[in-house]
Every structure is written in C-alpha cells, then in structure tokens.
Tab-separated table of C-alpha atoms and ligand atoms in Angstrom:
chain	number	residue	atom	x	y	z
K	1	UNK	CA	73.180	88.836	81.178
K	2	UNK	CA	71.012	87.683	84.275
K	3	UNK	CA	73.526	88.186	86.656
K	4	UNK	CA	77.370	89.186	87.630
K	5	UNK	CA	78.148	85.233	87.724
K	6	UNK	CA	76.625	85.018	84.011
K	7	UNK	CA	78.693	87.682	82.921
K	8	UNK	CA	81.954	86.405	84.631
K	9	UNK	CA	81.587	83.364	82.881
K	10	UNK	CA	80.838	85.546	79.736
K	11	UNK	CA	84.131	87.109	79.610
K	12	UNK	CA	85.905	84.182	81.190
K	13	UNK	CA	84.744	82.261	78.473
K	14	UNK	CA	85.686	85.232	75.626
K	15	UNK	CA	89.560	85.098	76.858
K	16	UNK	CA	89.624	81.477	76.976
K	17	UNK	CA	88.743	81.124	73.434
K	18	UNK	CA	91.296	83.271	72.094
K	19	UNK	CA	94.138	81.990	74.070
K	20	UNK	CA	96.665	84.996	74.928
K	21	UNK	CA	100.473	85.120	73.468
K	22	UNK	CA	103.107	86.329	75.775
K	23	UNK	CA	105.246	84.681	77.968
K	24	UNK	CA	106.301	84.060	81.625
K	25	UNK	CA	109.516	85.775	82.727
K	26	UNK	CA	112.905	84.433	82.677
K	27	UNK	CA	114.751	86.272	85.109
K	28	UNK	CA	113.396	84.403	88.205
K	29	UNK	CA	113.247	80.645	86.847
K	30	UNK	CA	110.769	79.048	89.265
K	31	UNK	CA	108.022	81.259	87.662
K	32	UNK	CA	108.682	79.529	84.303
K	33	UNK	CA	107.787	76.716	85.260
K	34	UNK	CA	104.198	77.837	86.159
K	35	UNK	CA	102.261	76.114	83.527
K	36	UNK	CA	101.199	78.847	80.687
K	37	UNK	CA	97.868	78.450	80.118
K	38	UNK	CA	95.362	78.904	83.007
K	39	UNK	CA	93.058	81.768	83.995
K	40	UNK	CA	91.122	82.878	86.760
K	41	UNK	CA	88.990	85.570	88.158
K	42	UNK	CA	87.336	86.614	91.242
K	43	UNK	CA	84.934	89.805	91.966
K	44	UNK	CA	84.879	90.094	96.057
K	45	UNK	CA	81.631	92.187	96.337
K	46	UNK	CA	81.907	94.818	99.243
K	47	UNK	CA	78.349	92.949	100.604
K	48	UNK	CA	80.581	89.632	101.529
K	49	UNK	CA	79.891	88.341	97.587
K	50	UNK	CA	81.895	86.533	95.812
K	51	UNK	CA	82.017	85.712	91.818
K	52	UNK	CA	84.344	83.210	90.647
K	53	UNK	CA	85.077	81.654	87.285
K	54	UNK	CA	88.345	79.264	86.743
K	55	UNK	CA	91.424	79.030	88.062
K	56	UNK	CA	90.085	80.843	90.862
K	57	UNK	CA	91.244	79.113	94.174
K	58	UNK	CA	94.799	78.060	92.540
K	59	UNK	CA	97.444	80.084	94.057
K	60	UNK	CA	100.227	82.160	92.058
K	61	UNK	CA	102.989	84.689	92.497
K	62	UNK	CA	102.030	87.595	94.045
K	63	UNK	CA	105.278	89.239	92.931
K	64	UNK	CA	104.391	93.167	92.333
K	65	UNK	CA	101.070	93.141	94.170
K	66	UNK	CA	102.747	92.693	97.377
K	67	UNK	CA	104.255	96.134	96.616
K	68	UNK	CA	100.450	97.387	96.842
K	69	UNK	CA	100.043	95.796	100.577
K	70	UNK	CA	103.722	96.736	101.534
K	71	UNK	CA	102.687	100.654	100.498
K	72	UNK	CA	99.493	100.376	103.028
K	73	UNK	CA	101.127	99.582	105.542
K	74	UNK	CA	103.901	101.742	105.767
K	75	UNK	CA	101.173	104.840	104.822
K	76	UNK	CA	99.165	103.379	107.896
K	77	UNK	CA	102.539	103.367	109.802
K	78	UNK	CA	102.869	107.364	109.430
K	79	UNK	CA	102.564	108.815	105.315
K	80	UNK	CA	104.712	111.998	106.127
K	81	UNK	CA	107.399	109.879	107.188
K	82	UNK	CA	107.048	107.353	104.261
K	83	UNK	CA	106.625	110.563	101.390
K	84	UNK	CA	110.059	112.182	102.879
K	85	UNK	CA	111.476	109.441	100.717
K	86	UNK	CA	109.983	108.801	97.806
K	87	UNK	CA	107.744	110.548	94.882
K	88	UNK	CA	103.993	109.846	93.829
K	89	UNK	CA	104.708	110.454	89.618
K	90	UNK	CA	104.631	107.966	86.788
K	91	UNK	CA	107.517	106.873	86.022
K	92	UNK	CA	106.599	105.994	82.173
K	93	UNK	CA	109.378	103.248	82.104
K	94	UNK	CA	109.963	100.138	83.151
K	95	UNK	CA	109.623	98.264	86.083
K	96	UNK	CA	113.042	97.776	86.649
K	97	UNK	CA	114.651	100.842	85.336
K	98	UNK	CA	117.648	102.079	86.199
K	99	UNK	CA	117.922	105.101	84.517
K	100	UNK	CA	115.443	107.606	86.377
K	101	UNK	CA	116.979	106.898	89.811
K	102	UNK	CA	120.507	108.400	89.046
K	103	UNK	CA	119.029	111.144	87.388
K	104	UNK	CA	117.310	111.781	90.524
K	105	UNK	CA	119.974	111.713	93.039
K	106	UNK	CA	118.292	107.561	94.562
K	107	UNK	CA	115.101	109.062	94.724
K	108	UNK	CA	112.502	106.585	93.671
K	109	UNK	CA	109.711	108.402	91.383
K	110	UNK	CA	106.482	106.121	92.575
K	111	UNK	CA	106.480	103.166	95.187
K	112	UNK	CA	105.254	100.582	92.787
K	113	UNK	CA	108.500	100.198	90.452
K	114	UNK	CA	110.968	98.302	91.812
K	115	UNK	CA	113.409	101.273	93.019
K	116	UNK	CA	110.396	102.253	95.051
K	117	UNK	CA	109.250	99.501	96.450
K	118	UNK	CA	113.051	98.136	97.542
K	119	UNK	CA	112.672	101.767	99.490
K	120	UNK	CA	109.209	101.038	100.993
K	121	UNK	CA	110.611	97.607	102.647
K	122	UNK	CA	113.361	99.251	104.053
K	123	UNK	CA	111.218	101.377	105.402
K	124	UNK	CA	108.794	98.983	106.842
K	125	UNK	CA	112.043	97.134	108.204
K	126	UNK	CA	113.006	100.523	110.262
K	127	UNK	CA	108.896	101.135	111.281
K	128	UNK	CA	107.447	97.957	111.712
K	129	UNK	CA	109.661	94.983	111.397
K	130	UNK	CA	110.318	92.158	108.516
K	131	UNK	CA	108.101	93.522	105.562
K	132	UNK	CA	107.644	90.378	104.187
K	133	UNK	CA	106.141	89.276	107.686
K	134	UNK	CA	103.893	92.800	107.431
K	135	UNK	CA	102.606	92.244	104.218
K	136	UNK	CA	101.670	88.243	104.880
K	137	UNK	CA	99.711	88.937	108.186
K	138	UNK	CA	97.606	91.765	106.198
K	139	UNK	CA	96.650	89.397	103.390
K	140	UNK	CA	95.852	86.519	105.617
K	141	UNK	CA	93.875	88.593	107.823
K	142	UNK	CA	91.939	90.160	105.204
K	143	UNK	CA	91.855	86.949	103.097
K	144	UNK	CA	90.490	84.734	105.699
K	145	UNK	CA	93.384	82.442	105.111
K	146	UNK	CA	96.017	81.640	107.682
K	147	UNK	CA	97.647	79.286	105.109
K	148	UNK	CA	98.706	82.112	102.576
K	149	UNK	CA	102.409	81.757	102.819
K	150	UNK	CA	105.816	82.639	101.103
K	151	UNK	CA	106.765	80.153	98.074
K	152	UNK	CA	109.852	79.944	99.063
K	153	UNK	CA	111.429	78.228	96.176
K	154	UNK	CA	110.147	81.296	93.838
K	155	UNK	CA	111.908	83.679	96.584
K	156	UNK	CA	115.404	81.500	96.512
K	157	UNK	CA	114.944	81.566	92.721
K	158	UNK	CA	114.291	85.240	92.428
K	159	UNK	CA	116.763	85.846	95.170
K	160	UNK	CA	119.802	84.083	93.651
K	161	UNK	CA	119.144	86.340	90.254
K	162	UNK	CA	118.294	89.447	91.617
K	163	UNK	CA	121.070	91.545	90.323
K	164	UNK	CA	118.844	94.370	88.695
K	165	UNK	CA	117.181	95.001	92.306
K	166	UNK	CA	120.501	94.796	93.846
K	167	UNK	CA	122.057	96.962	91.712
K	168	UNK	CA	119.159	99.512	92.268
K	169	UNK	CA	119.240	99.251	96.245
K	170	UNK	CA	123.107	99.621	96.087
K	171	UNK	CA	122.797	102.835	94.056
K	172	UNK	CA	120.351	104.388	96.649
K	173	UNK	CA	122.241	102.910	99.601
K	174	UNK	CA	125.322	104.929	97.921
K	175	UNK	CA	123.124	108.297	98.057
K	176	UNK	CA	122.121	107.379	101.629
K	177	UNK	CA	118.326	106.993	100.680
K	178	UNK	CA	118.385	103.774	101.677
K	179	UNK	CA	119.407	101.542	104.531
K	180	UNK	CA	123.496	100.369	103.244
K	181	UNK	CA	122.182	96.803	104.560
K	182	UNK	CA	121.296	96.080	101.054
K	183	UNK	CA	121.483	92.238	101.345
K	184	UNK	CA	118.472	92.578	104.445
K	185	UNK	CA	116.247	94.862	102.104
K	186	UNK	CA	116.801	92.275	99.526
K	187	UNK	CA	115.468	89.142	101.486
K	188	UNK	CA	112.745	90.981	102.231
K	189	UNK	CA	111.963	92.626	99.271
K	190	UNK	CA	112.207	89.013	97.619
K	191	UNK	CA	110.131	86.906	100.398
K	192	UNK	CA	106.961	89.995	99.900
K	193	UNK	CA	107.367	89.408	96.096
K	194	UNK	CA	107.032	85.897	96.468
K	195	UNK	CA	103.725	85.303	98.527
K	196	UNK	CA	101.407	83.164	97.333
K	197	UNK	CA	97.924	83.227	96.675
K	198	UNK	CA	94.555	82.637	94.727
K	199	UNK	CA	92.332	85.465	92.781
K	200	UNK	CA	89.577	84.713	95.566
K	201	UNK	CA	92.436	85.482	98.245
K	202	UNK	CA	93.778	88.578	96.701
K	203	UNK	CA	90.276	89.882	95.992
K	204	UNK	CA	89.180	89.208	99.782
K	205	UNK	CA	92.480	90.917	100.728
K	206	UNK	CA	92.035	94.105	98.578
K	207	UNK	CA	89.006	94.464	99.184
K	208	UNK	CA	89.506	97.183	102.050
K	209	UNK	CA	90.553	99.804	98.702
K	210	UNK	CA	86.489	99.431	97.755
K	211	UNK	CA	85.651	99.884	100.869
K	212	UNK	CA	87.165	103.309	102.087
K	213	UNK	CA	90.079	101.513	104.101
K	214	UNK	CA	87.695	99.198	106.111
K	215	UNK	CA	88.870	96.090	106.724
K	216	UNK	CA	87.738	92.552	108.615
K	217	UNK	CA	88.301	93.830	111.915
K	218	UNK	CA	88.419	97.479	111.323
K	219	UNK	CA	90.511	100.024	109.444
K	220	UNK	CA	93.330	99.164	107.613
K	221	UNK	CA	93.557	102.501	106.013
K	222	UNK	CA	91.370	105.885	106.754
K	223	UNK	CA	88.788	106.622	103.350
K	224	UNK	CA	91.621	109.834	102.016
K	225	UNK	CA	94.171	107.911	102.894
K	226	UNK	CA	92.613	105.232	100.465
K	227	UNK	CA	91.649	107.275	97.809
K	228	UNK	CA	95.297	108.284	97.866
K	229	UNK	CA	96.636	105.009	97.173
K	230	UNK	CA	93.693	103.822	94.638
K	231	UNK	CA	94.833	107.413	92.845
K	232	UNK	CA	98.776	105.745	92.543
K	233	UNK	CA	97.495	102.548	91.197
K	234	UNK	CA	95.400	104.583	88.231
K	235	UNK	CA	98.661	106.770	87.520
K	236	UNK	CA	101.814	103.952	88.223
K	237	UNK	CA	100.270	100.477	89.348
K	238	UNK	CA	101.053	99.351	85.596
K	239	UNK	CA	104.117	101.227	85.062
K	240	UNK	CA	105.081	102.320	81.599
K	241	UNK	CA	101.428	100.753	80.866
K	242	UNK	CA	99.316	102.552	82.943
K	243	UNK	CA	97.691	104.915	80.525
K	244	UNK	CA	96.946	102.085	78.215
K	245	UNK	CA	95.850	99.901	81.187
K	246	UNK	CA	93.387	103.352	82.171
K	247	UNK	CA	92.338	103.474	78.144
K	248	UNK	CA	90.869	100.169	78.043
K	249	UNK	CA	90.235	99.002	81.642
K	250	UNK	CA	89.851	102.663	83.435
K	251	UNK	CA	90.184	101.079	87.392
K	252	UNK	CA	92.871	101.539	89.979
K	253	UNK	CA	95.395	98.620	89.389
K	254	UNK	CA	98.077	96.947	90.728
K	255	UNK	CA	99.751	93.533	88.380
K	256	UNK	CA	102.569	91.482	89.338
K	257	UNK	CA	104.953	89.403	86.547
K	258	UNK	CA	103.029	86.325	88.569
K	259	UNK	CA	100.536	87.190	85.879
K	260	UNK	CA	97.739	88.345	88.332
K	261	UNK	CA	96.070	91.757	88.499
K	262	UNK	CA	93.922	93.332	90.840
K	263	UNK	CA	91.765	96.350	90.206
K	264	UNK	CA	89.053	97.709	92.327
K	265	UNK	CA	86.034	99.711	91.825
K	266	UNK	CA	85.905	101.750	94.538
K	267	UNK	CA	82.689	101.401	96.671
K	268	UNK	CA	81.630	97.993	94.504
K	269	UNK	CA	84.094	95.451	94.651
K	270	UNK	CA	87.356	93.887	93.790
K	271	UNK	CA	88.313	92.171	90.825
K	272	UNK	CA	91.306	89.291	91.150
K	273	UNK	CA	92.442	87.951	87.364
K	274	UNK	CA	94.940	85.493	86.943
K	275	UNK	CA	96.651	83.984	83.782
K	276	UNK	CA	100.448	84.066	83.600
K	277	UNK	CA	101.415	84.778	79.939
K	278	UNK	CA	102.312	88.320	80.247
K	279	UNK	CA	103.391	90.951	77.519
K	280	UNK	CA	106.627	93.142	76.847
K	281	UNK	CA	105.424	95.754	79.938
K	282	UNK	CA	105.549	92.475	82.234
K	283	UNK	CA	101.426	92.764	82.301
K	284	UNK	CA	99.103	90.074	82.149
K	285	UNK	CA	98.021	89.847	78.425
K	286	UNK	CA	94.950	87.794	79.223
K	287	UNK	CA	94.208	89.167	82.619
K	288	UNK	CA	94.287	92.804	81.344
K	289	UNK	CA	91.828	91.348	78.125
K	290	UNK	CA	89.385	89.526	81.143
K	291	UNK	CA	89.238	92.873	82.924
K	292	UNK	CA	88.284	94.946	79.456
K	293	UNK	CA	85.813	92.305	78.637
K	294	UNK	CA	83.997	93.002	82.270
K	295	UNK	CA	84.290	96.871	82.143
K	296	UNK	CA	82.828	96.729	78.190
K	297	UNK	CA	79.439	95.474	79.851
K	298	UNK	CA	79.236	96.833	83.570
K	299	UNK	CA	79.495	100.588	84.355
K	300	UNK	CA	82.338	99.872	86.560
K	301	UNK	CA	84.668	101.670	85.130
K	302	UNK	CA	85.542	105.637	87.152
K	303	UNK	CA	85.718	107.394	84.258
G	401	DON	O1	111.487	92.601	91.612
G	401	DON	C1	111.023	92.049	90.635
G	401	DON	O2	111.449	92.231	89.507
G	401	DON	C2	109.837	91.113	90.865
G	401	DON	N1	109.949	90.484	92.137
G	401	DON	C3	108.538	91.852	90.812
G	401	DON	C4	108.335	92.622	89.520
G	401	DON	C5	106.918	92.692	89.091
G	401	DON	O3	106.093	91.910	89.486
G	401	DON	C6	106.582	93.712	88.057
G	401	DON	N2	105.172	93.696	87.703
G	401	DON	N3	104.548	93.529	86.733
C-alpha cells in the first residue's frame, strides 16, 4: 500500500464488506436508535496528520471513553490522592459488575468499569468541580472543537434507567468510599458518558497519550504519568475483553457501548473507530475487526 490513507481505506473497505453482527444496547434506549450500520475511522498522526475513511466526522456516544478523559484529569489533579481510592487490576468481568465490589469492602478494582469510574467523578466533583464539565473542556480543547457537547437526550435516557450504576454508587456510598450524594455522582457520571463526538474529534483529543502527555497548549499529563494510564488501558480499558482485545489488536484501548474505540500507539498516533453494533463484552465488533485489520499490516502494534 502507497500510503497510510491507502491502507485506511484498505481495511475500511475489508470491514465494510463483511458487515459485523452484534447489537446496540438496550439499557439506555436513545442509543438504539443510532442507526446500526455505519463505520468510521480516524488516525490523528502526532505530526498534525490526519487519516480518515467513513463515518468519520459523524458524532456518537462517547459513553465509556469519557471514563479515559475523566481518569486524566483527576491523575493531573494529584494521583496519590486519586489511588487512595481505587485499584489499578483487571477486573476480568463485566463492565457493570456487581459482584467484585462487595467482595472488596466498595473498593473499585480499575477506574474504567463502571464502579470505578462512578468513584473517579466523585472525585473530580470534590477536586475540580462538575466532571462532566472537566471532561468536555479537555476534549474540546484538544479536539479543536468548541461545539463538542453533551447529547442530552442519551444522558436523560441513560439517566432515567440507570439502576445498575445506582445500585453500585449506593453500595460504596454505604462503605463510605464514596460521596452518600449518590443522585449528584449520578448526573455527572451520566452527562460525561453521554458526550458527543466524531472519530476525527476523539482522535485529536487523545492524541496527548501518543504524545507523552503533551497537549495543544501544553501538558495535559507528564510522559510517566502517561505511560501509566496507556499501561491501564492495555490491562482494563476493554474489561473482561482486554486480553483478547491485546491478542489481536495489542494497543492501549479505551471502547465505549457508543460503539467507538480509541487506541493509541504511543509516540505515532491515535486511532478513532466507530461502528455501533457491539458484541456480548459491550465492544465494538466491527471497530475492534477495523483496528486488527490496521495492526495486521503496520508495525504498530507494542508488542
Ligand atoms: O454506565 C454505563 O453503563 C454506560 N454509561 C457506559 C458503559 C460503557 O460504555 C461500557 N463500555 N464498553
């Protein structure tokens, strides 16, 4: 292939044909109605490039990826404060598990699943304000896009079912590791979740993890500090998935039940895939398949 835009449409063009199975969630409605059947990519180059092929520019869910931008900030807000609360393991279950946190006394295991996460916005509430408000002036800063903004219909839709995330904030709350305003973490939580944006935003946005934590305007995270977090998104960014997601893709990655994934090859670029059909794990089936394709014929993978 002549070049990384030949290639893009390569692989683009290899998931398209084979259509993925899988479908959208149920348990937040508005995110079922997001027609099935689209797909896009973007690879922001750390030289200002970017590689598109797709449904590029059209914006989705963020959902879980927001949990990756919610995590820098509170590590760049103090990470000895933030790792008091919460562990760094895999959790090797689902998303939404239950189970693990009573075992562990309300002690989330990583701060990707959703135990962890409802514990990161609390903190960010207590260190720097409304997380949802921290997490949407990092991506439009580092997007380039002042219009990014909250769907709020997905967060009122999300919100008005979220009895699995209440019930996990509630069981923390009642072994004091997290703030007993459950209802405020939950707003939150729910408004970060449901950001929207494009591949070519997310990649622009991300791309500070391939670029040891520099940013538009400077650093958004220090270079060990960044290593750190591209380290959690190899061992937990794709929950009870991430050794398969390590097996065939082999990048730091971070997917939301939006159907988008990010992954980033530290010191290259960032990759942005899109396509909403999504598999039992709550994965992208045929953004996990577009990133494969493009590590089977670059060297990008770190392994
Ligand atoms: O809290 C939830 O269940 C959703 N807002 C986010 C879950 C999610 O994206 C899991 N990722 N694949």
């Amino acid at each position: 292939m002549d070049s990384l835009q030949d290639l893009v449409d390569h692989c683009w063009q290899t998931v398209r044909t084979a259509p993925p199975d899988g479908r959208q969630v149920s348990y937040i409605p508005a995110l079922a109605r997001v027609p099935a059947d689209q797909l896009g990519i973007a690879v922001a180059g750390v030289d200002g490039s970017m590689v598109t092929a797709g449904d590029s520019s059209t914006p989705f869910s963020l959902q879980s990826i927001s949990k990756l931008f919610a995590l820098c900030e509170a590590l760049s807000a103090g990470p000895e404060q933030l790792w008091a609360r919460l562990d760094k393991e895999p959790s090797g279950d689902r998303f939404d598990s239950l189970m693990l946190l009573e075992h562990e006394a309300g002690r989330p295991r990583n701060p990707f699943i959703n135990a962890g996460a409802l514990l990161v916005t609390d903190h960010l509430r207590t260190v720097r304000g409304d997380a949802a408000e921290v997490v949407l002036e990092l991506v439009r800063r580092e997007a380039g896009n002042a219009g990014i903004a909250v769907d709020e219909e997905v967060a009122a839709s999300e919100r008005a079912m979220s009895h699995r995330n209440a019930a996990l904030a509630h069981y923390m709350a009642s072994c004091g590791t997290v703030d007993p305003d459950v209802p405020a973490v939950l707003d939150q939580y729910t408004r970060m979740c449901a950001v929207a944006a494009s591949c070519e935003d997310m990649a622009k946005a991300a791309l500070f993890l391939a670029r040891a934590g520099q940013g538009v305007d400077g650093p958004v995270l220090s270079a060990a500090e960044t290593r750190r977090v591209n380290a959690l998104m190899l061992t937990c960014g794709l929950y009870d998935a991430a050794g398969d997601f390590a097996y065939r893709v082999g990048l730091p990655g971070k997917s939301g039940v939006g159907g988008g994934v990010l992954a980033v090859v530290p010191g290259q670029c960032v990759v942005a895939v899109w396509s909403p059909r999504l598999d039992a794990r709550g994965n992208s089936v045929g953004g996990v398949r577009l990133l494969e394709e493009l590590v089977r014929h670059t060297d990008w993978s770190v392994f």
